[in-house]
């Protein structure tokens, strides 16, 4: 809901700031204005009036919250009991994207789709797994951003040559689907496995595979929840007795 | 007709991506200054919802946006079919609060 905050010189600055923080934190868009004309069409007006409303305000048909009488602005507004969705989803930089579709093939959650012109699109952002930036790592062009991610260039910071050359930017799409990741794991644990073969210690071989998988998971920053919904762990377990 | 505010502040309400002290100081300074401004909880959310509000903002060429990395903000607007024009974008993840305020108040 859009709230109009009517500001004037009489505002108690602490009260005003605290009301703004509360409104924003509860998901309200706030227009702060000192122009009474801007109040027309508001869904709700907040201000400090001490019961003495200017004529333009008095004539409004929408609800008015007077902070001088109701310091807790949220007590007058409807509050949702649902936990808000953290808006976490991929954002495509079309200056970089080559429409190779690797991200779409990689994502198991139906976040991506194609436009009528067969152009890659983020179609269902709500399906994206919070905190999982894995598809940005499969994009060979570093074209996928997660604006709330901690580090660049995934957070939207400029892409450097160095970023493009980073090995983790080039994880093949089949990796987490059990193809190349399996080879990668095999290579990574080659030395350990030959030792295990001698020792015929399958438990240790399995442990090593799990350790390698954990390492890749850490490199790619993939949350457990996402990894568990991919076929790899079972695949690895099934293969561990090879 | 009233003039639309020329500043759009994003509160990045659902994550800690933007340092809290920076966004709080920016908001406090905007609020205390008495300047007219728009404050939204989260541009990312508006973009995911393809909110028409973003189209309104995108049409205001002289708008100063205070959010995060300009590349992210540009494509968040674009993906909501609200391409930005020449709007300036201040980055609360990389700039100091005072620097941003000086910039938007054109000191
Ligand atoms: S992987 Fe990158 S370049 Fe390829 S379609 Fe996806 S965003 Fe575009
Ligand atoms: S646009 Fe940037 S500052 Fe705004 S909510 Fe998204 S990540 Fe946060």
mmCIF file of C-alpha atoms and ligand atoms in Angstrom:
data_model
loop_
_atom_site.group_PDB
_atom_site.id
_atom_site.type_symbol
_atom_site.label_atom_id
_atom_site.label_comp_id
_atom_site.label_asym_id
_atom_site.label_seq_id
_atom_site.Cartn_x
_atom_site.Cartn_y
_atom_site.Cartn_z
ATOM 1 C CA UNK A 1 0.000 0.000 0.000
ATOM 2 C CA UNK A 2 1.232 3.502 -0.776
ATOM 3 C CA UNK A 3 1.280 5.835 2.172
ATOM 4 C CA UNK A 4 1.623 9.587 1.785
ATOM 5 C CA UNK A 5 3.602 11.225 4.545
ATOM 6 C CA UNK A 6 2.611 14.854 4.817
ATOM 7 C CA UNK A 7 5.702 16.671 6.057
ATOM 8 C CA UNK A 8 5.943 20.175 7.444
ATOM 9 C CA UNK A 9 8.209 22.258 9.641
ATOM 10 C CA UNK A 10 6.365 21.231 12.778
ATOM 11 C CA UNK A 11 7.443 17.590 12.409
ATOM 12 C CA UNK A 12 9.159 15.983 15.361
ATOM 13 C CA UNK A 13 12.137 14.590 13.418
ATOM 14 C CA UNK A 14 12.654 11.497 15.579
ATOM 15 C CA UNK A 15 8.993 10.595 15.363
ATOM 16 C CA UNK A 16 8.938 11.135 11.625
ATOM 17 C CA UNK A 17 12.044 9.044 10.993
ATOM 18 C CA UNK A 18 10.822 6.223 13.185
ATOM 19 C CA UNK A 19 7.441 6.189 11.400
ATOM 20 C CA UNK A 20 9.217 6.060 8.013
ATOM 21 C CA UNK A 21 11.407 3.141 9.127
ATOM 22 C CA UNK A 22 8.356 1.243 10.407
ATOM 23 C CA UNK A 23 6.358 1.808 7.252
ATOM 24 C CA UNK A 24 9.183 0.717 4.963
ATOM 25 C CA UNK A 25 10.098 -2.269 7.059
ATOM 26 C CA UNK A 26 6.462 -3.390 6.854
ATOM 27 C CA UNK A 27 6.481 -3.186 3.077
ATOM 28 C CA UNK A 28 4.767 0.170 2.477
ATOM 29 C CA UNK A 29 5.766 2.526 -0.297
ATOM 30 C CA UNK A 30 5.941 6.028 1.187
ATOM 31 C CA UNK A 31 5.671 9.330 -0.652
ATOM 32 C CA UNK A 32 7.069 12.098 1.536
ATOM 33 C CA UNK A 33 5.679 15.411 0.464
ATOM 34 C CA UNK A 34 5.031 18.888 1.737
ATOM 35 C CA UNK A 35 2.621 19.639 -1.102
ATOM 36 C CA UNK A 36 -1.010 19.304 -0.142
ATOM 37 C CA UNK A 37 -1.986 18.754 -3.820
ATOM 38 C CA UNK A 38 0.043 15.538 -3.729
ATOM 39 C CA UNK A 39 -2.273 14.143 -1.064
ATOM 40 C CA UNK A 40 -5.163 13.743 -3.490
ATOM 41 C CA UNK A 41 -5.718 10.118 -4.391
ATOM 42 C CA UNK A 42 -3.666 8.788 -1.440
ATOM 43 C CA UNK A 43 -4.743 5.526 0.160
ATOM 44 C CA UNK A 44 -3.658 6.746 3.578
ATOM 45 C CA UNK A 45 -2.088 9.957 4.877
ATOM 46 C CA UNK A 46 0.309 10.106 7.811
ATOM 47 C CA UNK A 47 1.420 13.363 9.424
ATOM 48 C CA UNK A 48 1.629 15.345 12.626
ATOM 49 C CA UNK A 49 -1.382 17.537 12.993
ATOM 50 C CA UNK A 50 -2.079 17.772 16.738
ATOM 51 C CA UNK A 51 -5.736 17.338 15.861
ATOM 52 C CA UNK A 52 -5.680 20.512 13.757
ATOM 53 C CA UNK A 53 -5.926 19.378 10.151
ATOM 54 C CA UNK A 54 -5.223 21.786 7.294
ATOM 55 C CA UNK A 55 -8.264 22.228 5.057
ATOM 56 C CA UNK A 56 -6.776 20.155 2.199
ATOM 57 C CA UNK A 57 -6.166 17.304 4.614
ATOM 58 C CA UNK A 58 -9.541 17.543 6.304
ATOM 59 C CA UNK A 59 -11.289 17.164 2.959
ATOM 60 C CA UNK A 60 -9.579 13.865 2.146
ATOM 61 C CA UNK A 61 -11.745 10.781 2.102
ATOM 62 C CA UNK A 62 -8.889 8.394 2.954
ATOM 63 C CA UNK A 63 -7.815 7.416 6.489
ATOM 64 C CA UNK A 64 -5.481 9.872 8.254
ATOM 65 C CA UNK A 65 -2.970 8.855 10.906
ATOM 66 C CA UNK A 66 -2.046 11.743 13.193
ATOM 67 C CA UNK A 67 1.367 10.940 14.690
ATOM 68 C CA UNK A 68 0.867 13.443 17.493
ATOM 69 C CA UNK A 69 -1.933 11.239 18.773
ATOM 70 C CA UNK A 70 -0.758 7.843 17.510
ATOM 71 C CA UNK A 71 3.026 7.671 17.726
ATOM 72 C CA UNK A 72 3.069 3.994 16.665
ATOM 73 C CA UNK A 73 2.067 4.356 13.042
ATOM 74 C CA UNK A 74 1.769 0.614 12.455
ATOM 75 C CA UNK A 75 -0.934 0.301 15.116
ATOM 76 C CA UNK A 76 -3.277 2.050 12.664
ATOM 77 C CA UNK A 77 -2.359 -0.015 9.618
ATOM 78 C CA UNK A 78 -3.331 -3.520 8.702
ATOM 79 C CA UNK A 79 -0.428 -5.880 9.177
ATOM 80 C CA UNK A 80 0.151 -9.070 7.314
ATOM 81 C CA UNK A 81 0.868 -12.113 9.438
ATOM 82 C CA UNK A 82 2.647 -13.887 6.572
ATOM 83 C CA UNK A 83 6.417 -13.978 6.558
ATOM 84 C CA UNK A 84 7.466 -11.747 3.672
ATOM 85 C CA UNK A 85 9.203 -13.336 0.691
ATOM 86 C CA UNK A 86 12.827 -12.314 0.411
ATOM 87 C CA UNK A 87 13.019 -11.147 -3.187
ATOM 88 C CA UNK A 88 15.855 -13.377 -4.342
ATOM 89 C CA UNK A 89 15.944 -14.215 -8.030
ATOM 90 C CA UNK A 90 18.223 -13.927 -11.050
ATOM 91 C CA UNK A 91 18.375 -10.675 -12.986
ATOM 92 C CA UNK A 92 19.760 -10.875 -16.508
ATOM 93 C CA UNK A 93 22.189 -8.340 -17.929
ATOM 94 C CA UNK A 94 21.109 -8.466 -21.577
ATOM 95 C CA UNK A 95 24.182 -6.456 -22.589
ATOM 96 C CA UNK A 96 26.127 -9.614 -21.778
ATOM 97 C CA UNK A 97 23.686 -12.495 -22.331
ATOM 98 C CA UNK A 98 24.232 -14.514 -25.532
ATOM 99 C CA UNK A 99 21.018 -16.546 -25.157
ATOM 100 C CA UNK A 100 22.992 -19.787 -24.826
ATOM 101 C CA UNK A 101 20.292 -21.207 -22.459
ATOM 102 C CA UNK A 102 22.776 -22.852 -20.127
ATOM 103 C CA UNK A 103 21.096 -21.263 -17.130
ATOM 104 C CA UNK A 104 17.661 -22.470 -18.222
ATOM 105 C CA UNK A 105 18.881 -26.010 -18.748
ATOM 106 C CA UNK A 106 20.609 -25.930 -15.413
ATOM 107 C CA UNK A 107 17.787 -24.637 -13.228
ATOM 108 C CA UNK A 108 15.544 -27.407 -11.917
ATOM 109 C CA UNK A 109 12.950 -25.078 -10.465
ATOM 110 C CA UNK A 110 11.418 -23.546 -13.577
ATOM 111 C CA UNK A 111 12.650 -20.026 -12.897
ATOM 112 C CA UNK A 112 13.648 -19.472 -16.529
ATOM 113 C CA UNK A 113 11.599 -19.614 -19.702
ATOM 114 C CA UNK A 114 11.590 -18.276 -23.228
ATOM 115 C CA UNK A 115 9.750 -15.313 -24.669
ATOM 116 C CA UNK A 116 7.738 -15.630 -27.883
ATOM 117 C CA UNK A 117 10.906 -14.510 -29.667
ATOM 118 C CA UNK A 118 12.800 -17.420 -28.049
ATOM 119 C CA UNK A 119 14.722 -15.079 -25.798
ATOM 120 C CA UNK A 120 15.753 -16.184 -22.346
ATOM 121 C CA UNK A 121 13.610 -14.683 -19.566
ATOM 122 C CA UNK A 122 13.234 -14.965 -15.821
ATOM 123 C CA UNK A 123 9.611 -16.059 -15.794
ATOM 124 C CA UNK A 124 8.934 -17.318 -12.277
ATOM 125 C CA UNK A 125 11.214 -15.430 -9.879
ATOM 126 C CA UNK A 126 9.269 -16.698 -6.855
ATOM 127 C CA UNK A 127 10.432 -20.256 -7.631
ATOM 128 C CA UNK A 128 14.070 -19.342 -7.093
ATOM 129 C CA UNK A 129 15.735 -20.880 -4.037
ATOM 130 C CA UNK A 130 16.645 -18.123 -1.600
ATOM 131 C CA UNK A 131 20.403 -17.579 -1.254
ATOM 132 C CA UNK A 132 21.248 -19.956 -4.126
ATOM 133 C CA UNK A 133 23.368 -18.190 -6.751
ATOM 134 C CA UNK A 134 24.337 -21.386 -8.593
ATOM 135 C CA UNK A 135 22.976 -20.491 -12.037
ATOM 136 C CA UNK A 136 25.044 -17.309 -12.050
ATOM 137 C CA UNK A 137 28.069 -19.560 -11.811
ATOM 138 C CA UNK A 138 27.123 -21.594 -14.855
ATOM 139 C CA UNK A 139 26.691 -18.524 -17.061
ATOM 140 C CA UNK A 140 29.790 -18.247 -19.243
ATOM 141 C CA UNK A 141 29.209 -14.518 -19.748
ATOM 142 C CA UNK A 142 28.711 -13.488 -16.111
ATOM 143 C CA UNK A 143 25.347 -12.140 -17.249
ATOM 144 C CA UNK A 144 23.332 -13.303 -14.237
ATOM 145 C CA UNK A 145 23.041 -11.107 -11.170
ATOM 146 C CA UNK A 146 21.487 -11.643 -7.782
ATOM 147 C CA UNK A 147 21.309 -8.077 -6.478
ATOM 148 C CA UNK A 148 21.215 -9.208 -2.854
ATOM 149 C CA UNK A 149 24.270 -11.493 -3.187
ATOM 150 C CA UNK A 150 27.252 -10.606 -1.041
ATOM 151 C CA UNK A 151 29.976 -10.314 -3.673
ATOM 152 C CA UNK A 152 30.635 -8.967 -7.152
ATOM 153 C CA UNK A 153 30.059 -9.315 -9.981
ATOM 154 C CA UNK A 154 27.005 -11.433 -9.040
ATOM 155 C CA UNK A 155 25.685 -8.563 -6.893
ATOM 156 C CA UNK A 156 25.688 -6.250 -9.924
ATOM 157 C CA UNK A 157 29.166 -4.834 -9.554
ATOM 158 C CA UNK A 158 30.996 -4.389 -12.856
ATOM 159 C CA UNK A 159 32.395 -7.551 -14.467
ATOM 160 C CA UNK A 160 36.166 -7.623 -14.842
ATOM 161 C CA UNK A 161 38.281 -9.766 -17.174
ATOM 162 C CA UNK A 162 39.495 -11.559 -14.101
ATOM 163 C CA UNK A 163 35.916 -12.474 -13.171
ATOM 164 C CA UNK A 164 35.337 -13.957 -16.595
ATOM 165 C CA UNK A 165 38.465 -16.036 -16.327
ATOM 166 C CA UNK A 166 37.645 -17.418 -12.931
ATOM 167 C CA UNK A 167 37.262 -21.131 -13.049
ATOM 168 C CA UNK A 168 34.096 -21.029 -10.982
ATOM 169 C CA UNK A 169 32.418 -18.918 -13.618
ATOM 170 C CA UNK A 170 32.754 -21.760 -16.045
ATOM 171 C CA UNK A 171 31.124 -24.675 -14.350
ATOM 172 C CA UNK A 172 29.526 -26.745 -17.055
ATOM 173 C CA UNK A 173 25.749 -26.956 -17.006
ATOM 174 C CA UNK A 174 25.614 -30.658 -16.621
ATOM 175 C CA UNK A 175 27.799 -30.391 -13.571
ATOM 176 C CA UNK A 176 25.183 -30.452 -10.891
ATOM 177 C CA UNK A 177 23.061 -32.860 -12.848
ATOM 178 C CA UNK A 178 25.475 -35.673 -12.280
ATOM 179 C CA UNK A 179 27.520 -35.510 -15.474
ATOM 180 C CA UNK A 180 30.647 -33.489 -15.316
ATOM 181 C CA UNK A 181 30.510 -32.988 -11.615
ATOM 182 C CA UNK A 182 30.951 -36.695 -11.303
ATOM 183 C CA UNK A 183 34.050 -36.515 -13.486
ATOM 184 C CA UNK A 184 35.256 -33.553 -11.510
ATOM 185 C CA UNK A 185 34.768 -35.432 -8.300
ATOM 186 C CA UNK A 186 36.466 -38.450 -9.751
ATOM 187 C CA UNK A 187 39.468 -36.362 -10.741
ATOM 188 C CA UNK A 188 39.602 -34.517 -7.466
ATOM 189 C CA UNK A 189 39.553 -37.709 -5.485
ATOM 190 C CA UNK A 190 41.690 -39.720 -7.903
ATOM 191 C CA UNK A 191 44.686 -39.811 -5.657
ATOM 192 C CA UNK A 192 42.652 -40.614 -2.621
ATOM 193 C CA UNK A 193 40.736 -43.303 -4.473
ATOM 194 C CA UNK A 194 43.815 -45.153 -5.622
ATOM 195 C CA UNK A 195 44.883 -45.235 -2.024
ATOM 196 C CA UNK A 196 41.430 -46.457 -1.034
ATOM 197 C CA UNK A 197 41.506 -49.122 -3.714
ATOM 198 C CA UNK A 198 44.621 -50.502 -2.168
ATOM 199 C CA UNK A 199 43.127 -50.330 1.236
ATOM 200 C CA UNK A 200 39.764 -51.568 -0.070
ATOM 201 C CA UNK A 201 38.205 -49.093 2.276
ATOM 202 C CA UNK A 202 34.881 -48.194 0.714
ATOM 203 C CA UNK A 203 33.774 -46.128 3.663
ATOM 204 C CA UNK A 204 36.726 -43.861 3.284
ATOM 205 C CA UNK A 205 36.194 -43.617 -0.477
ATOM 206 C CA UNK A 206 32.624 -42.582 0.131
ATOM 207 C CA UNK A 207 33.713 -40.057 2.725
ATOM 208 C CA UNK A 208 36.178 -38.586 0.277
ATOM 209 C CA UNK A 209 33.515 -38.240 -2.395
ATOM 210 C CA UNK A 210 31.240 -36.508 0.060
ATOM 211 C CA UNK A 211 34.068 -34.235 1.098
ATOM 212 C CA UNK A 212 34.713 -33.300 -2.549
ATOM 213 C CA UNK A 213 31.035 -32.689 -3.090
ATOM 214 C CA UNK A 214 30.943 -30.421 -0.038
ATOM 215 C CA UNK A 215 33.929 -28.543 -1.408
ATOM 216 C CA UNK A 216 32.234 -27.943 -4.751
ATOM 217 C CA UNK A 217 29.055 -26.955 -2.955
ATOM 218 C CA UNK A 218 31.060 -24.419 -0.968
ATOM 219 C CA UNK A 219 32.787 -23.085 -4.104
ATOM 220 C CA UNK A 220 29.448 -22.590 -5.796
ATOM 221 C CA UNK A 221 27.766 -21.277 -2.640
ATOM 222 C CA UNK A 222 24.806 -23.623 -2.984
ATOM 223 C CA UNK A 223 22.503 -23.972 0.032
ATOM 224 C CA UNK A 224 21.962 -27.480 1.455
ATOM 225 C CA UNK A 225 18.277 -27.334 0.621
ATOM 226 C CA UNK A 226 19.053 -26.924 -3.064
ATOM 227 C CA UNK A 227 21.766 -29.529 -3.138
ATOM 228 C CA UNK A 228 19.487 -32.029 -1.480
ATOM 229 C CA UNK A 229 16.915 -31.580 -4.201
ATOM 230 C CA UNK A 230 19.473 -32.349 -6.909
ATOM 231 C CA UNK A 231 20.202 -35.902 -7.928
ATOM 232 C CA UNK A 232 23.881 -35.816 -6.975
ATOM 233 C CA UNK A 233 24.021 -37.133 -3.453
ATOM 234 C CA UNK A 234 22.089 -40.278 -4.296
ATOM 235 C CA UNK A 235 24.035 -40.704 -7.518
ATOM 236 C CA UNK A 236 27.267 -40.501 -5.596
ATOM 237 C CA UNK A 237 26.061 -42.878 -2.959
ATOM 238 C CA UNK A 238 24.860 -45.371 -5.554
ATOM 239 C CA UNK A 239 28.174 -45.176 -7.359
ATOM 240 C CA UNK A 240 30.276 -45.417 -4.272
ATOM 241 C CA UNK A 241 30.306 -49.155 -4.357
ATOM 242 C CA UNK A 242 31.707 -49.240 -7.935
ATOM 243 C CA UNK B 1 -0.419 19.686 -10.694
ATOM 244 C CA UNK B 2 2.101 18.971 -8.003
ATOM 245 C CA UNK B 3 5.671 18.268 -8.949
ATOM 246 C CA UNK B 4 6.801 14.693 -8.397
ATOM 247 C CA UNK B 5 9.648 14.082 -5.932
ATOM 248 C CA UNK B 6 12.999 13.784 -7.677
ATOM 249 C CA UNK B 7 14.506 11.282 -5.277
ATOM 250 C CA UNK B 8 13.733 7.580 -4.992
ATOM 251 C CA UNK B 9 15.163 5.801 -1.964
ATOM 252 C CA UNK B 10 15.221 1.981 -1.751
ATOM 253 C CA UNK B 11 15.181 0.558 1.785
ATOM 254 C CA UNK B 12 16.309 -2.965 0.762
ATOM 255 C CA UNK B 13 13.986 -4.093 3.504
ATOM 256 C CA UNK B 14 14.223 -7.856 3.171
ATOM 257 C CA UNK B 15 17.967 -8.395 3.301
ATOM 258 C CA UNK B 16 21.218 -7.130 4.720
ATOM 259 C CA UNK B 17 22.708 -6.546 1.293
ATOM 260 C CA UNK B 18 22.949 -2.805 1.906
ATOM 261 C CA UNK B 19 24.853 -1.918 5.090
ATOM 262 C CA UNK B 20 22.283 -0.955 7.709
ATOM 263 C CA UNK B 21 24.227 2.053 8.951
ATOM 264 C CA UNK B 22 24.437 3.502 5.437
ATOM 265 C CA UNK B 23 20.767 3.106 4.572
ATOM 266 C CA UNK B 24 19.638 4.373 7.981
ATOM 267 C CA UNK B 25 21.867 7.444 7.750
ATOM 268 C CA UNK B 26 20.680 8.188 4.207
ATOM 269 C CA UNK B 27 17.030 7.830 5.227
ATOM 270 C CA UNK B 28 17.530 9.931 8.349
ATOM 271 C CA UNK B 29 19.195 12.712 6.379
ATOM 272 C CA UNK B 30 16.516 12.697 3.693
ATOM 273 C CA UNK B 31 13.807 12.709 6.339
ATOM 274 C CA UNK B 32 15.383 15.508 8.400
ATOM 275 C CA UNK B 33 16.025 17.690 5.338
ATOM 276 C CA UNK B 34 12.308 18.010 4.590
ATOM 277 C CA UNK B 35 12.937 17.360 0.876
ATOM 278 C CA UNK B 36 10.159 15.595 -1.023
ATOM 279 C CA UNK B 37 11.082 12.015 -1.840
ATOM 280 C CA UNK B 38 9.702 8.574 -2.612
ATOM 281 C CA UNK B 39 10.765 5.658 -0.435
ATOM 282 C CA UNK B 40 10.110 2.066 -1.456
ATOM 283 C CA UNK B 41 10.692 -1.018 0.681
ATOM 284 C CA UNK B 42 12.531 -2.994 -2.020
ATOM 285 C CA UNK B 43 13.057 -2.373 -5.727
ATOM 286 C CA UNK B 44 13.876 -6.078 -6.218
ATOM 287 C CA UNK B 45 10.394 -6.999 -5.001
ATOM 288 C CA UNK B 46 8.736 -4.391 -7.210
ATOM 289 C CA UNK B 47 10.712 -5.771 -10.149
ATOM 290 C CA UNK B 48 9.724 -9.378 -9.435
ATOM 291 C CA UNK B 49 6.078 -8.263 -9.277
ATOM 292 C CA UNK B 50 6.516 -6.163 -12.435
ATOM 293 C CA UNK B 51 4.955 -3.326 -10.487
ATOM 294 C CA UNK B 52 3.647 -0.449 -12.628
ATOM 295 C CA UNK B 53 5.169 1.894 -10.052
ATOM 296 C CA UNK B 54 8.559 1.234 -11.649
ATOM 297 C CA UNK B 55 7.220 2.500 -14.975
ATOM 298 C CA UNK B 56 6.261 5.789 -13.324
ATOM 299 C CA UNK B 57 9.750 6.156 -11.911
ATOM 300 C CA UNK B 58 11.391 5.192 -15.204
ATOM 301 C CA UNK B 59 9.548 7.984 -16.959
ATOM 302 C CA UNK B 60 11.043 10.630 -14.672
ATOM 303 C CA UNK B 61 14.317 11.394 -16.384
ATOM 304 C CA UNK B 62 15.591 13.691 -13.648
ATOM 305 C CA UNK B 63 14.970 11.164 -10.873
ATOM 306 C CA UNK B 64 17.882 10.341 -8.605
ATOM 307 C CA UNK B 65 17.757 6.718 -7.463
ATOM 308 C CA UNK B 66 19.417 5.675 -4.196
ATOM 309 C CA UNK B 67 19.772 1.896 -4.118
ATOM 310 C CA UNK B 68 22.668 -0.428 -4.907
ATOM 311 C CA UNK B 69 24.886 -1.324 -7.888
ATOM 312 C CA UNK B 70 23.729 0.644 -10.948
ATOM 313 C CA UNK B 71 24.031 -2.403 -13.236
ATOM 314 C CA UNK B 72 21.649 -4.357 -10.983
ATOM 315 C CA UNK B 73 19.199 -1.462 -10.689
ATOM 316 C CA UNK B 74 19.204 -0.860 -14.449
ATOM 317 C CA UNK B 75 18.290 -4.480 -15.246
ATOM 318 C CA UNK B 76 15.791 -4.751 -12.375
ATOM 319 C CA UNK B 77 13.865 -1.893 -13.975
ATOM 320 C CA UNK B 78 14.299 -3.347 -17.462
ATOM 321 C CA UNK B 79 12.997 -6.749 -16.432
ATOM 322 C CA UNK B 80 9.826 -5.047 -15.172
ATOM 323 C CA UNK B 81 9.388 -3.494 -18.633
ATOM 324 C CA UNK B 82 10.351 -0.154 -17.168
ATOM 325 C CA UNK B 83 13.655 0.760 -18.834
ATOM 326 C CA UNK B 84 15.489 3.614 -17.159
ATOM 327 C CA UNK B 85 16.640 6.576 -19.202
ATOM 328 C CA UNK B 86 19.433 8.747 -17.904
ATOM 329 C CA UNK B 87 18.530 8.541 -14.214
ATOM 330 C CA UNK B 88 21.466 8.797 -11.840
ATOM 331 C CA UNK B 89 21.933 5.902 -9.438
ATOM 332 C CA UNK B 90 23.702 6.201 -6.080
ATOM 333 C CA UNK B 91 25.037 2.982 -4.619
ATOM 334 C CA UNK B 92 24.551 2.422 -0.875
ATOM 335 C CA UNK B 93 26.680 -0.734 -1.054
ATOM 336 C CA UNK B 94 29.740 1.155 -2.209
ATOM 337 C CA UNK B 95 29.309 4.819 -1.246
ATOM 338 C CA UNK B 96 29.183 6.637 2.065
ATOM 339 C CA UNK B 97 25.874 8.098 3.225
ATOM 340 C CA UNK B 98 27.115 11.690 3.238
ATOM 341 C CA UNK B 99 28.554 11.357 -0.266
ATOM 342 C CA UNK B 100 25.175 10.117 -1.499
ATOM 343 C CA UNK B 101 23.290 12.923 0.214
ATOM 344 C CA UNK B 102 25.659 15.537 -1.233
ATOM 345 C CA UNK B 103 25.154 13.993 -4.654
ATOM 346 C CA UNK B 104 21.361 13.913 -4.578
ATOM 347 C CA UNK B 105 21.020 17.315 -2.959
ATOM 348 C CA UNK B 106 23.486 18.549 -5.591
ATOM 349 C CA UNK B 107 25.790 20.198 -3.109
HETATM 350 S S1 LIG C 1 23.733 -18.770 -19.219
HETATM 351 FE FE1 LIG C 1 24.125 -16.556 -19.270
HETATM 352 S S2 LIG C 1 24.516 -16.070 -21.418
HETATM 353 FE FE2 LIG C 1 23.529 -18.088 -21.368
HETATM 354 S S3 LIG C 1 21.337 -17.630 -21.589
HETATM 355 FE FE3 LIG C 1 21.734 -17.737 -19.387
HETATM 356 S S4 LIG C 1 22.145 -15.589 -18.819
HETATM 357 FE FE4 LIG C 1 22.333 -15.712 -21.039
HETATM 358 S S1 LIG C 2 17.507 -2.702 -5.662
HETATM 359 FE FE1 LIG C 2 19.343 -3.038 -4.514
HETATM 360 S S2 LIG C 2 19.039 -1.820 -2.671
HETATM 361 FE FE2 LIG C 2 17.047 -2.116 -3.603
HETATM 362 S S3 LIG C 2 16.190 -3.972 -2.700
HETATM 363 FE FE3 LIG C 2 17.235 -4.611 -4.524
HETATM 364 S S4 LIG C 2 19.280 -5.154 -3.789
HETATM 365 FE FE4 LIG C 2 18.367 -3.916 -2.222
#
